[in-house]
Structures are given as structure tokens and as C-alpha cells.
Short mmCIF file of C-alpha atoms and ligand atoms in Angstrom, two decimals:
data_model
loop_
_atom_site.label_atom_id
_atom_site.label_comp_id
_atom_site.label_asym_id
_atom_site.label_seq_id
_atom_site.Cartn_x
_atom_site.Cartn_y
_atom_site.Cartn_z
CA MET A 1 290.97 80.49 32.64
CA THR A 2 289.43 80.39 29.15
CA VAL A 3 290.54 83.19 26.93
CA THR A 4 288.10 83.85 24.08
CA PRO A 5 287.52 87.01 21.99
CA GLY A 6 285.26 89.44 23.82
CA ASN A 7 286.19 88.13 27.20
CA LYS A 8 287.72 90.54 29.74
CA GLN A 9 290.92 88.54 30.28
CA PHE A 10 291.47 88.22 26.51
CA ARG A 11 291.25 91.99 26.02
CA LEU A 12 293.40 92.65 29.04
CA LEU A 13 296.03 90.35 27.49
CA LEU A 14 295.64 92.21 24.23
CA ARG A 15 295.98 95.59 25.86
CA LEU A 16 298.92 94.57 27.94
CA SER A 17 300.87 93.24 24.97
CA PRO A 18 302.16 96.37 23.17
CA ALA A 19 302.88 94.17 20.17
CA VAL A 20 299.17 94.14 19.28
CA PRO A 21 298.20 97.54 17.77
CA ALA A 22 294.97 99.09 19.12
CA CYS A 23 293.02 98.70 15.91
CA ILE A 24 293.17 94.94 16.33
CA VAL A 25 291.43 95.37 19.64
CA CYS A 26 288.64 97.25 17.87
CA ILE A 27 288.25 94.57 15.22
CA LEU A 28 288.11 91.83 17.82
CA GLN A 29 285.74 93.82 19.95
CA SER A 30 283.34 94.49 17.15
CA ALA A 31 283.31 90.88 16.03
CA PRO A 32 279.76 90.06 14.91
CA GLY A 33 277.50 89.02 17.79
CA ASP A 34 280.17 90.04 20.26
CA ALA A 35 277.50 91.98 22.26
CA ASP A 36 279.02 91.20 25.65
CA VAL A 37 282.09 93.17 24.65
CA PHE A 38 280.05 96.33 24.75
CA ASP A 39 278.65 95.72 28.16
CA ASP A 40 281.90 94.57 29.71
CA ASP A 41 282.43 97.38 32.18
CA SER A 42 286.17 96.86 32.54
CA LEU A 43 286.78 98.83 29.37
CA TRP A 44 283.69 100.90 28.99
CA PHE A 45 281.89 103.19 31.37
CA THR A 46 278.19 103.05 30.60
CA GLU A 47 275.44 105.36 31.85
CA THR A 48 272.11 103.69 31.31
CA HIS A 49 268.89 105.70 30.95
CA HIS A 50 266.44 103.00 31.91
CA ASP A 51 263.43 105.30 31.56
CA GLN A 52 264.39 105.97 27.94
CA GLY A 53 265.65 102.57 26.89
CA SER A 54 269.02 104.04 25.98
CA ALA A 55 272.58 104.11 27.23
CA PHE A 56 275.79 106.01 26.59
CA SER A 57 279.25 104.44 26.83
CA ILE A 58 282.74 105.88 26.92
CA LYS A 59 285.88 103.85 26.44
CA VAL A 60 287.99 104.01 29.56
CA PHE A 61 291.54 103.07 30.39
CA ALA A 62 291.30 103.21 34.18
CA ARG A 63 289.22 104.21 37.17
CA LEU A 64 291.38 106.84 38.92
CA HIS A 65 289.17 107.38 41.98
CA ASP A 66 286.10 105.87 43.59
CA GLU A 67 284.64 107.25 46.82
CA GLN A 68 281.35 107.25 48.68
CA THR A 69 280.97 110.63 50.41
CA GLU A 70 278.31 111.69 52.92
CA TYR A 71 276.14 112.74 49.96
CA GLN A 72 277.01 110.63 46.91
CA ARG A 73 279.41 108.28 45.13
CA ILE A 74 282.09 110.07 43.10
CA GLU A 75 284.15 108.26 40.46
CA ILE A 76 286.88 109.61 38.22
CA TYR A 77 287.91 107.72 35.09
CA GLU A 78 290.69 108.18 32.55
CA THR A 79 289.10 107.81 29.12
CA GLU A 80 290.61 107.19 25.72
CA TRP A 81 289.02 110.05 23.80
CA PHE A 82 287.36 112.38 26.38
CA GLY A 83 290.18 113.02 28.84
CA ASN A 84 289.20 112.58 32.46
CA LEU A 85 285.57 111.82 33.32
CA MET A 86 283.70 112.66 36.53
CA VAL A 87 280.73 110.48 37.49
CA ILE A 88 278.38 111.10 40.44
CA ASP A 89 275.99 108.33 41.50
CA GLY A 90 276.47 106.64 38.11
CA CYS A 91 275.66 109.81 36.11
CA ILE A 92 278.20 111.59 33.93
CA MET A 93 278.90 115.07 35.35
CA LEU A 94 281.62 116.17 33.02
CA THR A 95 284.46 115.17 30.73
CA ALA A 96 287.58 117.21 29.97
CA ARG A 97 286.62 117.16 26.28
CA ASP A 98 283.08 118.60 26.17
CA ASN A 99 282.40 120.37 29.50
CA PHE A 100 283.12 123.77 27.92
CA ILE A 101 279.74 123.77 26.14
CA TYR A 102 277.77 123.24 29.34
CA HIS A 103 279.80 125.64 31.49
CA GLU A 104 279.66 128.43 28.92
CA MET A 105 275.90 128.02 28.34
CA MET A 106 275.19 127.95 32.07
CA SER A 107 277.01 131.27 32.53
CA HIS A 108 277.20 133.68 29.60
CA PRO A 109 273.55 133.87 28.44
CA ALA A 110 272.42 134.93 31.95
CA LEU A 111 275.38 137.30 32.47
CA PHE A 112 274.78 138.94 29.06
CA THR A 113 271.11 139.33 29.89
CA HIS A 114 271.42 141.00 33.31
CA PRO A 115 272.12 144.77 32.79
CA ASP A 116 275.13 144.87 35.18
CA PRO A 117 275.91 141.57 36.95
CA ARG A 118 278.14 142.16 40.00
CA GLU A 119 276.99 139.69 42.66
CA VAL A 120 276.75 136.09 41.39
CA VAL A 121 275.87 132.95 43.35
CA ILE A 122 276.45 129.44 41.99
CA ILE A 123 274.48 126.66 43.70
CA GLY A 124 276.33 123.39 43.14
CA GLY A 125 278.96 123.65 40.42
CA GLY A 126 281.56 122.01 42.69
CA ASP A 127 283.80 121.19 39.68
CA CYS A 128 284.42 124.98 39.41
CA GLY A 129 283.90 125.14 35.62
CA THR A 130 280.94 127.49 35.91
CA LEU A 131 282.85 129.69 38.38
CA ARG A 132 285.69 129.98 35.85
CA GLU A 133 283.28 131.22 33.17
CA VAL A 134 281.54 133.69 35.53
CA LEU A 135 284.85 135.29 36.48
CA ARG A 136 285.66 135.99 32.81
CA HIS A 137 283.20 138.90 33.21
CA GLN A 138 285.25 141.82 34.57
CA GLY A 139 282.13 143.53 35.89
CA VAL A 140 281.52 140.68 38.35
CA ARG A 141 282.70 141.84 41.80
CA HIS A 142 281.96 138.67 43.80
CA ALA A 143 281.16 135.08 42.83
CA LEU A 144 280.14 132.68 45.61
CA GLN A 145 280.03 128.90 44.98
CA VAL A 146 277.68 127.08 47.38
CA GLU A 147 278.50 123.38 46.96
CA ILE A 148 277.11 120.73 49.32
CA ASP A 149 279.99 118.23 48.84
CA GLU A 150 283.52 119.63 49.33
CA GLN A 151 285.00 116.44 47.92
CA VAL A 152 283.72 117.34 44.43
CA THR A 153 285.84 120.49 44.48
CA ARG A 154 288.90 118.79 45.94
CA LEU A 155 288.75 116.04 43.29
CA SER A 156 288.22 118.61 40.54
CA GLU A 157 291.35 120.47 41.70
CA GLN A 158 293.24 117.16 41.41
CA TYR A 159 291.80 115.71 38.16
CA PHE A 160 290.44 118.81 36.33
CA PRO A 161 292.91 121.60 37.21
CA GLU A 162 291.94 123.46 34.02
CA LEU A 163 288.48 124.05 35.54
CA CYS A 164 289.93 125.43 38.77
CA VAL A 165 292.21 128.10 37.28
CA SER A 166 290.12 130.93 38.79
CA ASN A 167 289.79 129.44 42.27
CA ASP A 168 292.41 131.85 43.62
CA ASP A 169 290.75 134.89 42.06
CA PRO A 170 290.08 137.35 44.93
CA ARG A 171 286.50 137.70 43.70
CA ALA A 172 285.86 133.96 44.23
CA GLU A 173 284.39 132.64 47.51
CA PHE A 174 283.61 129.04 48.48
CA TYR A 175 280.93 127.87 50.89
CA PHE A 176 280.43 124.14 51.44
CA GLY A 177 276.87 123.50 52.51
CA ASP A 178 273.31 122.92 51.30
CA GLY A 179 272.24 125.48 48.69
CA ILE A 180 268.58 125.11 49.68
CA ARG A 181 269.31 126.25 53.25
CA TRP A 182 271.80 128.91 52.07
CA MET A 183 269.17 130.50 49.80
CA LYS A 184 266.60 130.53 52.66
CA GLU A 185 269.02 132.60 54.73
CA CYS A 186 270.24 134.90 51.92
CA ALA A 187 269.68 138.67 52.40
CA PRO A 188 266.77 139.96 50.25
CA GLY A 189 267.74 141.73 47.00
CA SER A 190 271.47 141.05 47.49
CA VAL A 191 272.19 138.92 44.40
CA ASP A 192 272.15 139.78 40.66
CA VAL A 193 272.44 136.33 39.08
CA ILE A 194 271.83 132.87 40.59
CA ILE A 195 273.20 129.88 38.63
CA VAL A 196 271.93 126.48 39.76
CA ASP A 197 274.51 124.03 38.38
CA SER A 198 273.27 120.95 40.18
CA THR A 199 272.88 117.21 39.68
CA ASP A 200 269.54 115.76 38.55
CA PRO A 201 266.43 116.45 40.70
CA VAL A 202 267.07 113.49 43.01
CA GLY A 203 268.84 113.14 46.36
CA PRO A 204 270.44 116.37 47.67
CA ALA A 205 269.39 118.28 44.52
CA GLU A 206 265.69 117.39 44.61
CA GLY A 207 264.74 120.49 46.63
CA LEU A 208 266.47 122.74 44.09
CA PHE A 209 263.62 122.12 41.61
CA THR A 210 260.77 123.27 43.90
CA ARG A 211 258.54 126.36 44.13
CA ASP A 212 259.79 127.06 47.66
CA PHE A 213 263.39 127.20 46.49
CA TYR A 214 262.44 129.45 43.56
CA ARG A 215 260.57 131.74 45.97
CA ASP A 216 263.71 132.02 48.08
CA CYS A 217 265.68 132.80 44.90
CA LEU A 218 263.16 135.50 43.89
CA ARG A 219 263.52 137.16 47.30
CA ALA A 220 267.34 136.95 47.19
CA LEU A 221 267.53 138.57 43.74
CA GLY A 222 267.69 142.32 43.09
CA GLU A 223 265.14 144.11 40.82
CA ASN A 224 266.78 142.97 37.54
CA GLY A 225 267.68 139.59 39.00
CA ILE A 226 268.08 136.45 36.89
CA LEU A 227 267.99 132.77 37.86
CA VAL A 228 269.37 130.09 35.49
CA GLN A 229 269.22 126.34 36.17
CA GLN A 230 270.36 123.26 34.30
CA SER A 231 267.06 121.75 33.05
CA GLU A 232 267.90 118.34 31.67
CA SER A 233 267.21 116.96 28.19
CA PRO A 234 264.45 118.58 26.04
CA LEU A 235 263.98 115.21 24.32
CA TYR A 236 263.92 112.93 27.38
CA HIS A 237 262.81 115.11 30.30
CA MET A 238 259.75 117.25 29.46
CA HIS A 239 258.23 115.60 32.59
CA ILE A 240 260.89 117.56 34.54
CA ILE A 241 261.03 120.75 32.44
CA ASN A 242 257.26 121.42 32.46
CA PRO A 243 256.71 121.27 36.25
CA MET A 244 259.96 123.18 36.77
CA ARG A 245 258.85 126.07 34.50
CA LYS A 246 255.45 126.07 36.21
CA ALA A 247 257.01 126.17 39.69
CA ILE A 248 259.24 129.08 38.60
CA ARG A 249 256.23 131.05 37.36
CA ASP A 250 254.17 130.14 40.45
CA ALA A 251 257.05 131.44 42.59
CA GLY A 252 256.54 134.87 40.98
CA PHE A 253 259.13 135.22 38.24
CA ALA A 254 257.93 137.47 35.40
CA ASP A 255 259.54 135.60 32.52
CA VAL A 256 260.90 132.11 31.75
CA GLN A 257 263.04 131.04 28.76
CA THR A 258 264.67 127.68 28.02
CA LEU A 259 267.98 127.60 26.12
CA PHE A 260 269.03 124.55 24.12
CA PHE A 261 272.53 123.24 23.46
CA PRO A 262 274.28 120.00 22.46
CA GLN A 263 276.06 117.97 25.17
CA ALA A 264 277.43 114.76 23.69
CA THR A 265 278.01 112.97 26.99
CA TYR A 266 274.65 113.74 28.62
CA PRO A 267 271.43 111.69 28.15
CA SER A 268 270.15 112.13 24.57
CA GLY A 269 273.24 114.27 23.70
CA TRP A 270 271.07 117.39 23.96
CA TRP A 271 270.69 119.56 27.06
CA SER A 272 269.05 122.74 28.28
CA ALA A 273 269.22 125.57 30.77
CA THR A 274 266.13 127.43 31.95
CA MET A 275 266.43 131.14 32.67
CA ALA A 276 263.95 133.16 34.75
CA GLY A 277 263.76 136.94 35.19
CA LYS A 278 262.08 139.37 37.56
CA GLN A 279 261.76 141.53 34.41
CA ALA A 280 261.04 140.60 30.77
CA LEU A 281 264.24 138.83 29.64
CA GLU A 282 264.07 139.80 25.96
CA ARG A 283 264.06 143.50 26.91
CA GLN A 284 267.18 143.04 29.05
CA LEU A 285 269.18 141.00 26.52
CA ARG A 286 272.65 142.62 25.84
CA LEU A 287 273.59 140.92 22.57
CA GLN A 288 275.86 143.77 21.50
CA ALA A 289 277.88 143.31 24.67
CA ALA A 290 278.05 139.58 23.91
CA GLN A 291 279.21 140.44 20.40
CA ASP A 292 281.96 142.70 21.77
CA LYS A 293 283.00 140.43 24.64
CA ALA A 294 286.67 140.83 25.60
CA PHE A 295 287.31 137.20 26.49
CA GLU A 296 287.69 133.95 24.58
CA THR A 297 284.99 131.30 24.50
CA ARG A 298 284.91 127.96 22.66
CA TYR A 299 281.15 127.53 22.16
CA TYR A 300 279.27 130.65 23.25
CA ASN A 301 278.87 133.76 21.08
CA ALA A 302 276.08 136.27 20.37
CA GLY A 303 274.72 134.20 17.48
CA VAL A 304 274.71 130.98 19.51
CA HIS A 305 272.93 132.86 22.32
CA ARG A 306 270.20 134.07 20.00
CA ALA A 307 269.82 130.64 18.37
CA ALA A 308 269.74 128.80 21.71
CA LEU A 309 266.64 130.79 22.67
CA THR A 310 264.73 129.44 19.67
CA ALA A 311 262.59 126.48 20.76
CA PRO A 312 261.70 123.65 18.36
CA GLU A 313 258.05 122.97 17.49
CA PHE A 314 257.72 119.80 19.61
CA PHE A 315 258.94 121.78 22.62
CA HIS A 316 256.28 124.48 22.13
CA ASN A 317 253.66 121.76 21.68
CA ALA A 318 254.85 119.85 24.76
CA LEU A 319 254.71 122.89 27.05
CA ASP A 320 251.81 122.86 29.51
N1 SAM B 1 276.75 119.46 35.01
C1 SAM B 1 276.28 118.55 35.92
C2 SAM B 1 274.92 118.08 35.55
O1 SAM B 1 274.25 118.75 34.74
O2 SAM B 1 274.51 117.01 35.98
C3 SAM B 1 276.35 119.15 37.31
C4 SAM B 1 277.73 119.26 37.74
S1 SAM B 1 278.03 119.81 39.37
C5 SAM B 1 279.33 118.77 39.75
C6 SAM B 1 276.70 119.29 40.36
C7 SAM B 1 276.91 119.56 41.83
O3 SAM B 1 275.68 119.85 42.51
C8 SAM B 1 277.50 118.36 42.58
O4 SAM B 1 278.81 118.67 42.94
C9 SAM B 1 276.58 118.20 43.80
O5 SAM B 1 277.29 117.89 44.98
C10 SAM B 1 275.93 119.57 43.87
N2 SAM B 1 274.69 119.64 44.63
C11 SAM B 1 273.65 118.77 44.59
N3 SAM B 1 272.68 119.15 45.46
C12 SAM B 1 273.12 120.29 46.07
C13 SAM B 1 272.57 121.17 47.07
N4 SAM B 1 271.38 120.94 47.62
N5 SAM B 1 273.30 122.26 47.42
C14 SAM B 1 274.52 122.51 46.87
N6 SAM B 1 275.10 121.70 45.93
C15 SAM B 1 274.40 120.61 45.53
#
């Protein structure tokens, strides 16, 4: 066995010998030309965005779980700076450190736009973080999470218990099955807000970004109904956002708005959620209620809401 700086065994030796303080590891790792250190996956988890020529890496201590389910591969890592990390099919789903931004922005803007949200359905969201945020709203009477892969929820209960604190709330209900089929069978006009907190538009989630699915959502929603869906990176994925907004309009929604927010661990570090209304969204917006909200948040507030609705010039220019 040859032990040289940058080589896996060398670093393992370093890490295992408590006598060597961590900073030394850093110095050795960032030795000039020591490129292979970066792409040595025993210490770093890397998500590569081949279509954008970029990658994002997180320093990890250990892989806590690795499982191929009927639908996807789920991995859980223990990281050095981001707490636990959930990865599905090689894509970062969430970290303990920054998930609050995503979960709050997927929930509160839509709930503070609908005049009186009581019946909420979450499609996907198996980690339960979005459910937790929805149930902060006391006016919500029932929140149903429709997640295709039960293992995501079970692993979240084990490795992200802070996201599952509202799972025993009597208003919470869990259904494990395909959200596309569930929405087809949903009673017309029975839902106030639909939150689609899904993986990227591939595999089981592909059908969640189609006009047919949006038509089923439109029928399921009541007269002031609102749909909100995670809509990828504004910088990397206009080729997804444009057809998605078009399909939503073609399905019959009266209004479409995209909200922007930072998400350090997602591709490009910048993410979005697209909201659609059966009525004009601006007219419904309840910013005063957001201002006076009776619960704590760590990212969302009325000012952030307003700002998140403001699209940058390139986005306006890139819209079809
Ligand atoms: N925040 C993450 C993101 O933006 O990539 C999403 C997190 S959440 C864990 C995504 C969930 O969507 C996964 O648990 C996945 O199983 C679920 N999902 C994918 N397709 C689905 C479908 N057709 N019906 C219900 N859930 C689905």
C-alpha cells in the first residue's frame, strides 16, 4: 500500500489518528495540484450537474444508510458542516442545515395568499418538512401528505426527527402512493392548497410536471385554490420552468407567479417555486397576515415574500 498525500488511505490514517488536528488535513488536502483529493468520494459527497458543467460537494464523515427502494436509491450521510444529508438517486434532497429555507418557501407564500386555507394536500414531501410548516397555520384543518415512497418518511423519522415533529398532529394524514393517480381520483373542489414538493421531473416525478396533472389539480381545487410546485433553478433550468408555466396556463389556471430563493445545496445555489391560482394571485395576497403571523420562521417573512415575487430581468427576458 503506498501512502501519499491526497490518497484515500493517507487521509484515513490522518483522520484516524487524533494526534493530527483537522486543519492539517485541510492543508494536505489543498496541496497544489492535489485535484484528486477533491474528487475522492470517500470524504466528499459530490452532486454533478453534467448539463451545466458544474458540481457541488459536501464534506462527509460517513454514509449512514444506502438503500435501493422500489422507486429510487436513498442515501443518508453524516456531514461535517451541514448535519445529516439525504440524497435520492444521486441528487441532494435536503440537509439539516439549510432545508428550512426550502420548506418555508414551499409553504408560507401559498398559505398567506389563499384567503382561508383549511384543506392542504402535499404531493411528495416524504421528509415531512413541508408538512411541519403547513401545520404551523392554525387555520389549516387537514393536511394530507401523498408520498410515493414510504421509505423516505421512515428514514426521515430516523435521521431528521426535527422535520417530523408534527407527524402526530391530529390534522396530519399520510397516504403512500402515486400523487399523479391520487390527484386523478380527488373529489372536485375539495382542496384549498396543493403543494407539489417532488424530486426533479424524471422517474416517478416526471408526470407531476404535465398539463394533465395540472388539469387534475385545477379540478381538485376550490374556487380560490392555489397550486405551488418546486420549479428548479432559475439560472440552470429555464428549459424546465418555461414549459411548466405554459402547461399550467394551458391547464386553465388564471395566474402564474414564480418565487425565487437561495438554496446553497441545490444546483446553482438558487431555487424557485412556481405558484398558480384559479384567481389573480396579487389580489389574494395576505401580506398583513404574514406580517402578523403567530409562529416563528427562520427565513420567511412578509418582506421576503414580497421580494421573492420580484423576477430578475434575465428571467423576464427568458420567459416564452
Ligand atoms: N426538496 C426536494 C427537491 O426539491 O428535490 C424534494 C424533497 S421530497 C423528499 C421529494 C419526494 O417526492 C420524494 O420523497 C419522492 O419519493 C417523492 N415523489 C416523487 N414522485 C412522486 C409521485 N409521483 N407521487 C408522490 N411522491 C413522489
